[in-house]
Structures are given as C-alpha cells and as structure tokens.
mmCIF file with all atom_site columns, C-alpha atoms in Angstrom:
data_model
loop_
_atom_site.group_PDB
_atom_site.id
_atom_site.type_symbol
_atom_site.label_atom_id
_atom_site.label_alt_id
_atom_site.label_comp_id
_atom_site.label_asym_id
_atom_site.label_entity_id
_atom_site.label_seq_id
_atom_site.pdbx_PDB_ins_code
_atom_site.Cartn_x
_atom_site.Cartn_y
_atom_site.Cartn_z
_atom_site.occupancy
_atom_site.B_iso_or_equiv
_atom_site.pdbx_formal_charge
_atom_site.auth_seq_id
_atom_site.auth_comp_id
_atom_site.auth_asym_id
_atom_site.auth_atom_id
_atom_site.pdbx_PDB_model_num
ATOM 1   C CA . UNK A 1 1   ? -123.773 33.317  7.480  1.00 46.00 ? 1   UNK A CA 1
ATOM 2   C CA . UNK A 1 2   ? -120.576 32.156  4.996  1.00 47.00 ? 2   UNK A CA 1
ATOM 3   C CA . UNK A 1 3   ? -118.341 31.178  7.586  1.00 48.00 ? 3   UNK A CA 1
ATOM 4   C CA . UNK A 1 4   ? -120.885 29.335  9.557  1.00 50.00 ? 4   UNK A CA 1
ATOM 5   C CA . UNK A 1 5   ? -121.664 27.197  6.812  1.00 49.00 ? 5   UNK A CA 1
ATOM 6   C CA . UNK A 1 6   ? -118.573 26.330  5.899  1.00 48.00 ? 6   UNK A CA 1
ATOM 7   C CA . UNK A 1 7   ? -117.532 24.843  9.194  1.00 49.00 ? 7   UNK A CA 1
ATOM 8   C CA . UNK A 1 8   ? -120.676 22.552  9.401  1.00 50.00 ? 8   UNK A CA 1
ATOM 9   C CA . UNK A 1 9   ? -119.322 21.548  5.763  1.00 50.00 ? 9   UNK A CA 1
ATOM 10  C CA . UNK A 1 10  ? -116.066 20.894  6.970  1.00 51.00 ? 10  UNK A CA 1
ATOM 11  C CA . UNK A 1 11  ? -117.151 18.657  10.244 1.00 51.00 ? 11  UNK A CA 1
ATOM 12  C CA . UNK A 1 12  ? -118.906 16.807  8.121  1.00 52.00 ? 12  UNK A CA 1
ATOM 13  C CA . UNK A 1 13  ? -116.258 16.109  5.916  1.00 52.00 ? 13  UNK A CA 1
ATOM 14  C CA . UNK A 1 14  ? -114.038 15.307  9.631  1.00 57.00 ? 14  UNK A CA 1
ATOM 15  C CA . UNK A 1 15  ? -116.086 12.434  10.322 1.00 61.00 ? 15  UNK A CA 1
ATOM 16  C CA . UNK A 1 16  ? -116.139 9.803   8.014  1.00 64.00 ? 16  UNK A CA 1
ATOM 17  C CA . UNK A 1 17  ? -116.881 6.196   9.552  1.00 71.00 ? 17  UNK A CA 1
ATOM 18  C CA . UNK A 1 18  ? -115.584 3.272   8.800  1.00 67.00 ? 18  UNK A CA 1
ATOM 19  C CA . UNK A 1 19  ? -116.584 -0.620  9.454  1.00 76.00 ? 19  UNK A CA 1
ATOM 20  C CA . UNK A 1 20  ? -113.602 -2.264  9.490  1.00 74.00 ? 20  UNK A CA 1
ATOM 21  C CA . UNK A 1 21  ? -110.282 -1.443  11.033 1.00 75.00 ? 21  UNK A CA 1
ATOM 22  C CA . UNK A 1 22  ? -106.798 -3.879  10.356 1.00 68.00 ? 22  UNK A CA 1
ATOM 23  C CA . UNK A 1 23  ? -104.194 -3.163  12.392 1.00 78.00 ? 23  UNK A CA 1
ATOM 24  C CA . UNK A 1 24  ? -100.687 -5.707  12.003 1.00 68.00 ? 24  UNK A CA 1
ATOM 25  C CA . UNK A 1 25  ? -98.138  -5.798  14.477 1.00 74.00 ? 25  UNK A CA 1
ATOM 26  C CA . UNK A 1 26  ? -94.977  -8.206  14.130 1.00 73.00 ? 26  UNK A CA 1
ATOM 27  C CA . UNK A 1 27  ? -94.691  -10.304 18.171 1.00 72.00 ? 27  UNK A CA 1
ATOM 28  C CA . UNK A 1 28  ? -91.234  -12.235 18.475 1.00 64.00 ? 28  UNK A CA 1
ATOM 29  C CA . UNK A 1 29  ? -91.480  -14.223 21.991 1.00 69.00 ? 29  UNK A CA 1
ATOM 30  C CA . UNK A 1 30  ? -88.356  -16.353 23.581 1.00 70.00 ? 30  UNK A CA 1
ATOM 31  C CA . UNK A 1 31  ? -90.084  -19.368 24.547 1.00 73.00 ? 31  UNK A CA 1
ATOM 32  C CA . UNK A 1 32  ? -87.838  -21.804 26.629 1.00 77.00 ? 32  UNK A CA 1
ATOM 33  C CA . UNK A 1 33  ? -88.484  -24.610 29.551 1.00 80.00 ? 33  UNK A CA 1
ATOM 34  C CA . UNK A 1 34  ? -89.553  -24.245 32.516 1.00 85.00 ? 34  UNK A CA 1
ATOM 35  C CA . UNK A 1 35  ? -85.574  -24.102 34.197 1.00 86.00 ? 35  UNK A CA 1
ATOM 36  C CA . UNK A 1 36  ? -84.754  -21.360 32.501 1.00 86.00 ? 36  UNK A CA 1
ATOM 37  C CA . UNK A 1 37  ? -88.827  -18.937 31.682 1.00 88.00 ? 37  UNK A CA 1
ATOM 38  C CA . UNK A 1 38  ? -89.206  -15.986 34.161 1.00 91.00 ? 38  UNK A CA 1
ATOM 39  C CA . UNK A 1 39  ? -91.026  -18.576 35.964 1.00 94.00 ? 39  UNK A CA 1
ATOM 40  C CA . UNK A 1 40  ? -88.330  -21.368 37.183 1.00 93.00 ? 40  UNK A CA 1
ATOM 41  C CA . UNK A 1 41  ? -89.716  -24.562 37.667 1.00 95.00 ? 41  UNK A CA 1
ATOM 42  C CA . UNK A 1 42  ? -86.957  -26.528 38.860 1.00 95.00 ? 42  UNK A CA 1
ATOM 43  C CA . UNK A 1 43  ? -87.272  -30.333 40.691 1.00 96.00 ? 43  UNK A CA 1
ATOM 44  C CA . UNK A 1 44  ? -84.859  -30.852 43.491 1.00 97.00 ? 44  UNK A CA 1
ATOM 45  C CA . UNK A 1 45  ? -83.912  -34.421 43.350 1.00 95.00 ? 45  UNK A CA 1
ATOM 46  C CA . UNK A 1 46  ? -87.030  -35.729 45.234 1.00 95.00 ? 46  UNK A CA 1
ATOM 47  C CA . UNK A 1 47  ? -87.940  -39.286 43.145 1.00 92.00 ? 47  UNK A CA 1
ATOM 48  C CA . UNK A 1 48  ? -91.820  -38.914 40.585 1.00 91.00 ? 48  UNK A CA 1
ATOM 49  C CA . UNK A 1 49  ? -90.390  -35.103 39.714 1.00 94.00 ? 49  UNK A CA 1
ATOM 50  C CA . UNK A 1 50  ? -88.972  -34.904 36.667 1.00 92.00 ? 50  UNK A CA 1
ATOM 51  C CA . UNK A 1 51  ? -88.354  -32.099 33.533 1.00 91.00 ? 51  UNK A CA 1
ATOM 52  C CA . UNK A 1 52  ? -90.348  -34.311 30.666 1.00 88.00 ? 52  UNK A CA 1
ATOM 53  C CA . UNK A 1 53  ? -89.800  -32.525 27.404 1.00 89.00 ? 53  UNK A CA 1
ATOM 54  C CA . UNK A 1 54  ? -88.849  -29.201 29.535 1.00 90.00 ? 54  UNK A CA 1
ATOM 55  C CA . UNK A 1 55  ? -91.846  -28.929 31.070 1.00 91.00 ? 55  UNK A CA 1
ATOM 56  C CA . UNK A 1 56  ? -91.939  -29.956 35.161 1.00 93.00 ? 56  UNK A CA 1
ATOM 57  C CA . UNK A 1 57  ? -93.799  -33.356 35.805 1.00 90.00 ? 57  UNK A CA 1
ATOM 58  C CA . UNK A 1 58  ? -94.984  -35.190 38.521 1.00 89.00 ? 58  UNK A CA 1
ATOM 59  C CA . UNK A 1 59  ? -95.746  -38.636 38.182 1.00 85.00 ? 59  UNK A CA 1
ATOM 60  C CA . UNK A 1 60  ? -95.447  -41.717 40.410 1.00 79.00 ? 60  UNK A CA 1
ATOM 61  C CA . UNK A 1 61  ? -91.369  -42.465 41.521 1.00 69.00 ? 61  UNK A CA 1
ATOM 62  C CA . UNK A 1 62  ? -91.941  -45.895 39.991 1.00 71.00 ? 62  UNK A CA 1
ATOM 63  C CA . UNK A 1 63  ? -93.561  -48.296 37.369 1.00 70.00 ? 63  UNK A CA 1
ATOM 64  C CA . UNK A 1 64  ? -96.083  -49.460 39.961 1.00 77.00 ? 64  UNK A CA 1
ATOM 65  C CA . UNK A 1 65  ? -99.123  -47.171 40.390 1.00 81.00 ? 65  UNK A CA 1
ATOM 66  C CA . UNK A 1 66  ? -99.545  -45.615 43.827 1.00 84.00 ? 66  UNK A CA 1
ATOM 67  C CA . UNK A 1 67  ? -101.687 -47.019 46.549 1.00 85.00 ? 67  UNK A CA 1
ATOM 68  C CA . UNK A 1 68  ? -105.267 -46.630 46.721 1.00 85.00 ? 68  UNK A CA 1
ATOM 69  C CA . UNK A 1 69  ? -106.828 -44.603 50.297 1.00 86.00 ? 69  UNK A CA 1
ATOM 70  C CA . UNK A 1 70  ? -103.411 -42.887 50.055 1.00 88.00 ? 70  UNK A CA 1
ATOM 71  C CA . UNK A 1 71  ? -101.338 -40.209 50.495 1.00 91.00 ? 71  UNK A CA 1
ATOM 72  C CA . UNK A 1 72  ? -98.184  -39.991 49.300 1.00 92.00 ? 72  UNK A CA 1
ATOM 73  C CA . UNK A 1 73  ? -95.683  -36.278 49.828 1.00 95.00 ? 73  UNK A CA 1
ATOM 74  C CA . UNK A 1 74  ? -93.225  -34.943 47.181 1.00 95.00 ? 74  UNK A CA 1
ATOM 75  C CA . UNK A 1 75  ? -90.845  -33.473 49.666 1.00 97.00 ? 75  UNK A CA 1
ATOM 76  C CA . UNK A 1 76  ? -91.340  -31.784 53.007 1.00 98.00 ? 76  UNK A CA 1
ATOM 77  C CA . UNK A 1 77  ? -94.545  -30.043 53.507 1.00 97.00 ? 77  UNK A CA 1
ATOM 78  C CA . UNK A 1 78  ? -93.652  -29.342 56.566 1.00 97.00 ? 78  UNK A CA 1
ATOM 79  C CA . UNK A 1 79  ? -90.873  -27.537 55.566 1.00 97.00 ? 79  UNK A CA 1
ATOM 80  C CA . UNK A 1 80  ? -90.528  -27.498 51.957 1.00 98.00 ? 80  UNK A CA 1
ATOM 81  C CA . UNK A 1 81  ? -87.104  -25.639 51.582 1.00 98.00 ? 81  UNK A CA 1
ATOM 82  C CA . UNK A 1 82  ? -85.433  -28.271 54.362 1.00 98.00 ? 82  UNK A CA 1
ATOM 83  C CA . UNK A 1 83  ? -86.267  -31.332 51.031 1.00 98.00 ? 83  UNK A CA 1
ATOM 84  C CA . UNK A 1 84  ? -89.025  -29.606 48.183 1.00 98.00 ? 84  UNK A CA 1
ATOM 85  C CA . UNK A 1 85  ? -90.092  -31.599 45.643 1.00 97.00 ? 85  UNK A CA 1
ATOM 86  C CA . UNK A 1 86  ? -89.086  -28.161 43.402 1.00 96.00 ? 86  UNK A CA 1
ATOM 87  C CA . UNK A 1 87  ? -88.563  -24.220 43.665 1.00 97.00 ? 87  UNK A CA 1
ATOM 88  C CA . UNK A 1 88  ? -90.052  -21.992 41.432 1.00 96.00 ? 88  UNK A CA 1
ATOM 89  C CA . UNK A 1 89  ? -87.873  -19.273 40.992 1.00 96.00 ? 89  UNK A CA 1
ATOM 90  C CA . UNK A 1 90  ? -88.344  -15.790 39.322 1.00 96.00 ? 90  UNK A CA 1
ATOM 91  C CA . UNK A 1 91  ? -85.668  -15.768 36.898 1.00 95.00 ? 91  UNK A CA 1
ATOM 92  C CA . UNK A 1 92  ? -86.139  -12.488 34.896 1.00 94.00 ? 92  UNK A CA 1
ATOM 93  C CA . UNK A 1 93  ? -84.936  -8.690  36.392 1.00 95.00 ? 93  UNK A CA 1
ATOM 94  C CA . UNK A 1 94  ? -88.225  -7.251  37.638 1.00 94.00 ? 94  UNK A CA 1
ATOM 95  C CA . UNK A 1 95  ? -90.382  -8.264  40.663 1.00 94.00 ? 95  UNK A CA 1
ATOM 96  C CA . UNK A 1 96  ? -93.531  -10.350 39.516 1.00 94.00 ? 96  UNK A CA 1
ATOM 97  C CA . UNK A 1 97  ? -97.334  -10.425 41.446 1.00 94.00 ? 97  UNK A CA 1
ATOM 98  C CA . UNK A 1 98  ? -97.114  -14.101 41.310 1.00 95.00 ? 98  UNK A CA 1
ATOM 99  C CA . UNK A 1 99  ? -100.372 -16.276 42.137 1.00 94.00 ? 99  UNK A CA 1
ATOM 100 C CA . UNK A 1 100 ? -99.771  -20.376 42.692 1.00 95.00 ? 100 UNK A CA 1
ATOM 101 C CA . UNK A 1 101 ? -103.349 -23.038 41.979 1.00 93.00 ? 101 UNK A CA 1
ATOM 102 C CA . UNK A 1 102 ? -103.789 -26.370 42.558 1.00 91.00 ? 102 UNK A CA 1
ATOM 103 C CA . UNK A 1 103 ? -106.901 -27.741 40.703 1.00 88.00 ? 103 UNK A CA 1
ATOM 104 C CA . UNK A 1 104 ? -108.116 -31.931 40.654 1.00 85.00 ? 104 UNK A CA 1
ATOM 105 C CA . UNK A 1 105 ? -109.896 -32.604 37.710 1.00 78.00 ? 105 UNK A CA 1
ATOM 106 C CA . UNK A 1 106 ? -111.140 -35.995 38.754 1.00 74.00 ? 106 UNK A CA 1
ATOM 107 C CA . UNK A 1 107 ? -113.689 -36.745 40.584 1.00 70.00 ? 107 UNK A CA 1
ATOM 108 C CA . UNK A 1 108 ? -112.115 -38.303 43.588 1.00 73.00 ? 108 UNK A CA 1
ATOM 109 C CA . UNK A 1 109 ? -108.633 -37.914 45.233 1.00 74.00 ? 109 UNK A CA 1
ATOM 110 C CA . UNK A 1 110 ? -106.419 -34.265 45.909 1.00 87.00 ? 110 UNK A CA 1
ATOM 111 C CA . UNK A 1 111 ? -103.220 -32.222 44.885 1.00 90.00 ? 111 UNK A CA 1
ATOM 112 C CA . UNK A 1 112 ? -101.943 -30.040 47.968 1.00 93.00 ? 112 UNK A CA 1
ATOM 113 C CA . UNK A 1 113 ? -99.213  -27.960 47.463 1.00 95.00 ? 113 UNK A CA 1
ATOM 114 C CA . UNK A 1 114 ? -96.984  -26.261 50.387 1.00 97.00 ? 114 UNK A CA 1
ATOM 115 C CA . UNK A 1 115 ? -95.191  -23.705 49.626 1.00 97.00 ? 115 UNK A CA 1
ATOM 116 C CA . UNK A 1 116 ? -92.489  -21.846 51.634 1.00 97.00 ? 116 UNK A CA 1
ATOM 117 C CA . UNK A 1 117 ? -91.258  -18.355 50.313 1.00 96.00 ? 117 UNK A CA 1
ATOM 118 C CA . UNK A 1 118 ? -88.176  -16.492 50.788 1.00 96.00 ? 118 UNK A CA 1
ATOM 119 C CA . UNK A 1 119 ? -89.565  -15.431 53.686 1.00 95.00 ? 119 UNK A CA 1
ATOM 120 C CA . UNK A 1 120 ? -89.386  -18.825 55.962 1.00 96.00 ? 120 UNK A CA 1
ATOM 121 C CA . UNK A 1 121 ? -93.298  -18.160 55.755 1.00 96.00 ? 121 UNK A CA 1
ATOM 122 C CA . UNK A 1 122 ? -95.330  -21.647 54.378 1.00 96.00 ? 122 UNK A CA 1
ATOM 123 C CA . UNK A 1 123 ? -98.549  -21.937 52.589 1.00 96.00 ? 123 UNK A CA 1
ATOM 124 C CA . UNK A 1 124 ? -101.030 -24.490 51.589 1.00 95.00 ? 124 UNK A CA 1
ATOM 125 C CA . UNK A 1 125 ? -102.234 -24.522 48.714 1.00 94.00 ? 125 UNK A CA 1
ATOM 126 C CA . UNK A 1 126 ? -105.852 -27.143 48.577 1.00 90.00 ? 126 UNK A CA 1
ATOM 127 C CA . UNK A 1 127 ? -107.796 -25.584 45.354 1.00 84.00 ? 127 UNK A CA 1
ATOM 128 C CA . UNK A 1 128 ? -107.616 -22.199 45.595 1.00 86.00 ? 128 UNK A CA 1
ATOM 129 C CA . UNK A 1 129 ? -105.078 -19.925 44.589 1.00 92.00 ? 129 UNK A CA 1
ATOM 130 C CA . UNK A 1 130 ? -101.864 -18.218 46.705 1.00 94.00 ? 130 UNK A CA 1
ATOM 131 C CA . UNK A 1 131 ? -100.789 -15.238 45.938 1.00 95.00 ? 131 UNK A CA 1
ATOM 132 C CA . UNK A 1 132 ? -96.860  -13.367 46.618 1.00 95.00 ? 132 UNK A CA 1
ATOM 133 C CA . UNK A 1 133 ? -96.214  -9.699  45.832 1.00 93.00 ? 133 UNK A CA 1
ATOM 134 C CA . UNK A 1 134 ? -93.781  -8.267  43.604 1.00 92.00 ? 134 UNK A CA 1
ATOM 135 C CA . UNK A 1 135 ? -91.780  -7.295  47.435 1.00 91.00 ? 135 UNK A CA 1
ATOM 136 C CA . UNK A 1 136 ? -91.867  -10.746 48.012 1.00 94.00 ? 136 UNK A CA 1
ATOM 137 C CA . UNK A 1 137 ? -91.069  -12.897 44.569 1.00 94.00 ? 137 UNK A CA 1
ATOM 138 C CA . UNK A 1 138 ? -88.710  -10.227 43.651 1.00 95.00 ? 138 UNK A CA 1
ATOM 139 C CA . UNK A 1 139 ? -85.701  -10.774 40.717 1.00 95.00 ? 139 UNK A CA 1
ATOM 140 C CA . UNK A 1 140 ? -84.522  -14.244 41.708 1.00 96.00 ? 140 UNK A CA 1
ATOM 141 C CA . UNK A 1 141 ? -86.364  -14.914 44.845 1.00 97.00 ? 141 UNK A CA 1
ATOM 142 C CA . UNK A 1 142 ? -87.084  -19.027 45.382 1.00 97.00 ? 142 UNK A CA 1
ATOM 143 C CA . UNK A 1 143 ? -89.749  -20.199 46.456 1.00 97.00 ? 143 UNK A CA 1
ATOM 144 C CA . UNK A 1 144 ? -89.833  -23.815 47.598 1.00 98.00 ? 144 UNK A CA 1
ATOM 145 C CA . UNK A 1 145 ? -92.719  -26.255 47.038 1.00 97.00 ? 145 UNK A CA 1
ATOM 146 C CA . UNK A 1 146 ? -93.888  -29.317 48.306 1.00 97.00 ? 146 UNK A CA 1
ATOM 147 C CA . UNK A 1 147 ? -96.226  -32.183 46.956 1.00 95.00 ? 147 UNK A CA 1
ATOM 148 C CA . UNK A 1 148 ? -98.714  -33.945 48.726 1.00 94.00 ? 148 UNK A CA 1
ATOM 149 C CA . UNK A 1 149 ? -101.331 -36.296 46.436 1.00 91.00 ? 149 UNK A CA 1
ATOM 150 C CA . UNK A 1 150 ? -104.575 -38.217 47.917 1.00 90.00 ? 150 UNK A CA 1
ATOM 151 C CA . UNK A 1 151 ? -105.664 -41.020 46.790 1.00 87.00 ? 151 UNK A CA 1
ATOM 152 C CA . UNK A 1 152 ? -108.325 -41.885 49.163 1.00 86.00 ? 152 UNK A CA 1
ATOM 153 C CA . UNK A 1 153 ? -112.157 -42.890 47.997 1.00 83.00 ? 153 UNK A CA 1
ATOM 154 C CA . UNK A 1 154 ? -109.739 -43.833 44.114 1.00 84.00 ? 154 UNK A CA 1
ATOM 155 C CA . UNK A 1 155 ? -110.797 -47.410 42.517 1.00 83.00 ? 155 UNK A CA 1
ATOM 156 C CA . UNK A 1 156 ? -108.348 -49.316 41.202 1.00 82.00 ? 156 UNK A CA 1
ATOM 157 C CA . UNK A 1 157 ? -109.803 -48.414 37.558 1.00 83.00 ? 157 UNK A CA 1
ATOM 158 C CA . UNK A 1 158 ? -109.560 -44.001 38.678 1.00 82.00 ? 158 UNK A CA 1
ATOM 159 C CA . UNK A 1 159 ? -106.886 -41.615 37.927 1.00 82.00 ? 159 UNK A CA 1
ATOM 160 C CA . UNK A 1 160 ? -105.442 -38.801 39.629 1.00 82.00 ? 160 UNK A CA 1
ATOM 161 C CA . UNK A 1 161 ? -106.023 -35.617 37.291 1.00 84.00 ? 161 UNK A CA 1
ATOM 162 C CA . UNK A 1 162 ? -104.779 -32.668 38.800 1.00 86.00 ? 162 UNK A CA 1
ATOM 163 C CA . UNK A 1 163 ? -103.174 -29.066 37.846 1.00 89.00 ? 163 UNK A CA 1
ATOM 164 C CA . UNK A 1 164 ? -101.210 -26.641 38.776 1.00 92.00 ? 164 UNK A CA 1
ATOM 165 C CA . UNK A 1 165 ? -100.787 -23.111 37.719 1.00 92.00 ? 165 UNK A CA 1
ATOM 166 C CA . UNK A 1 166 ? -98.143  -20.417 38.003 1.00 94.00 ? 166 UNK A CA 1
ATOM 167 C CA . UNK A 1 167 ? -99.127  -16.920 36.754 1.00 93.00 ? 167 UNK A CA 1
ATOM 168 C CA . UNK A 1 168 ? -96.452  -13.994 36.970 1.00 93.00 ? 168 UNK A CA 1
ATOM 169 C CA . UNK A 1 169 ? -97.921  -10.904 36.451 1.00 92.00 ? 169 UNK A CA 1
ATOM 170 C CA . UNK A 1 170 ? -96.914  -7.505  36.757 1.00 88.00 ? 170 UNK A CA 1
ATOM 171 C CA . UNK A 1 171 ? -97.451  -5.366  40.330 1.00 78.00 ? 171 UNK A CA 1
#
C-alpha cells in the first residue's frame, strides 16, 4: 500500500504547469536581388521591363503614359520563349513547386501573364494562380514570361496597379 502512495506523489511532482515558454533561435538568411535569388526574375531586353533596386519592374517604356482603352504587350504573348519580357529561373540545386499569380488591384484595367514552361506548354495567368510542380520547375529550369496590360475603362486620371507573385515551396 505504501508503494501506491509513492507513485501518486511522484506523478504529482512531475506535472508542473507553466503559463509561458520562450525559446529563441538565431536565424541567418542571405538576401539577394531578383536576378540571383532562388526565384530568379530576369529581364530579357524588352523595353519597359527592367531591374530597379534589385527588383523586377514593369514600367512605361518612355516618359509618356500608356493610352486609354488599349492593350500593351511586353514580349510575345503567343510564344513567350520567342521574345520573353522576363524569365523565371530556379537558381537552386533543388526542384520546387512554383505558384505564379497576377492580380490587378485597381478598379479597372487588367494584367495578364503568359508563361511558357520548360516543356513548351503555354499557360495564361489572369487573376488566378498557375502552379508548376517540382518536376517542371527543377533545378536550373526556366519559365519564359510575357505580360499584357489592358487599359480598357481607365480614365486619364487612373493608374493601373497590379501585383505579380511568385511562391516557391518544397514539393
């Protein structure tokens, strides 16, 4: 009977409750520009597609604004590998799943991406997300991209605002 009491006492001592726990870890991450990061975004010489402060930028190719009610193409939207506006390169030694999205944040106008994968298949990203698995976006793989900006329904005081997002994740 005494041994049973001893076990209960040991269990009570072993179950100390706590209200907070803090664990710190040091993290060191190297950061690089768009051309040499894991997700390489490289302009391909098309007017208006540049690297500004290490980041891919798509801008009006001259000091003038784009026309209203028009469509502007940066690169070959039919076959992006012929004349890509930019390419997306896997600069790592590992294949990744790659999600590419294009979103227009202004009320009017539109942004479309035309992507040609390493297998020669063309995909259109128009307000959604296109995913490539790690067998397609393997180490060193290149996806060529062309861009279409549509200024339909914009007035002379509007600005077309859009976002391109590239997410690489483990397969």
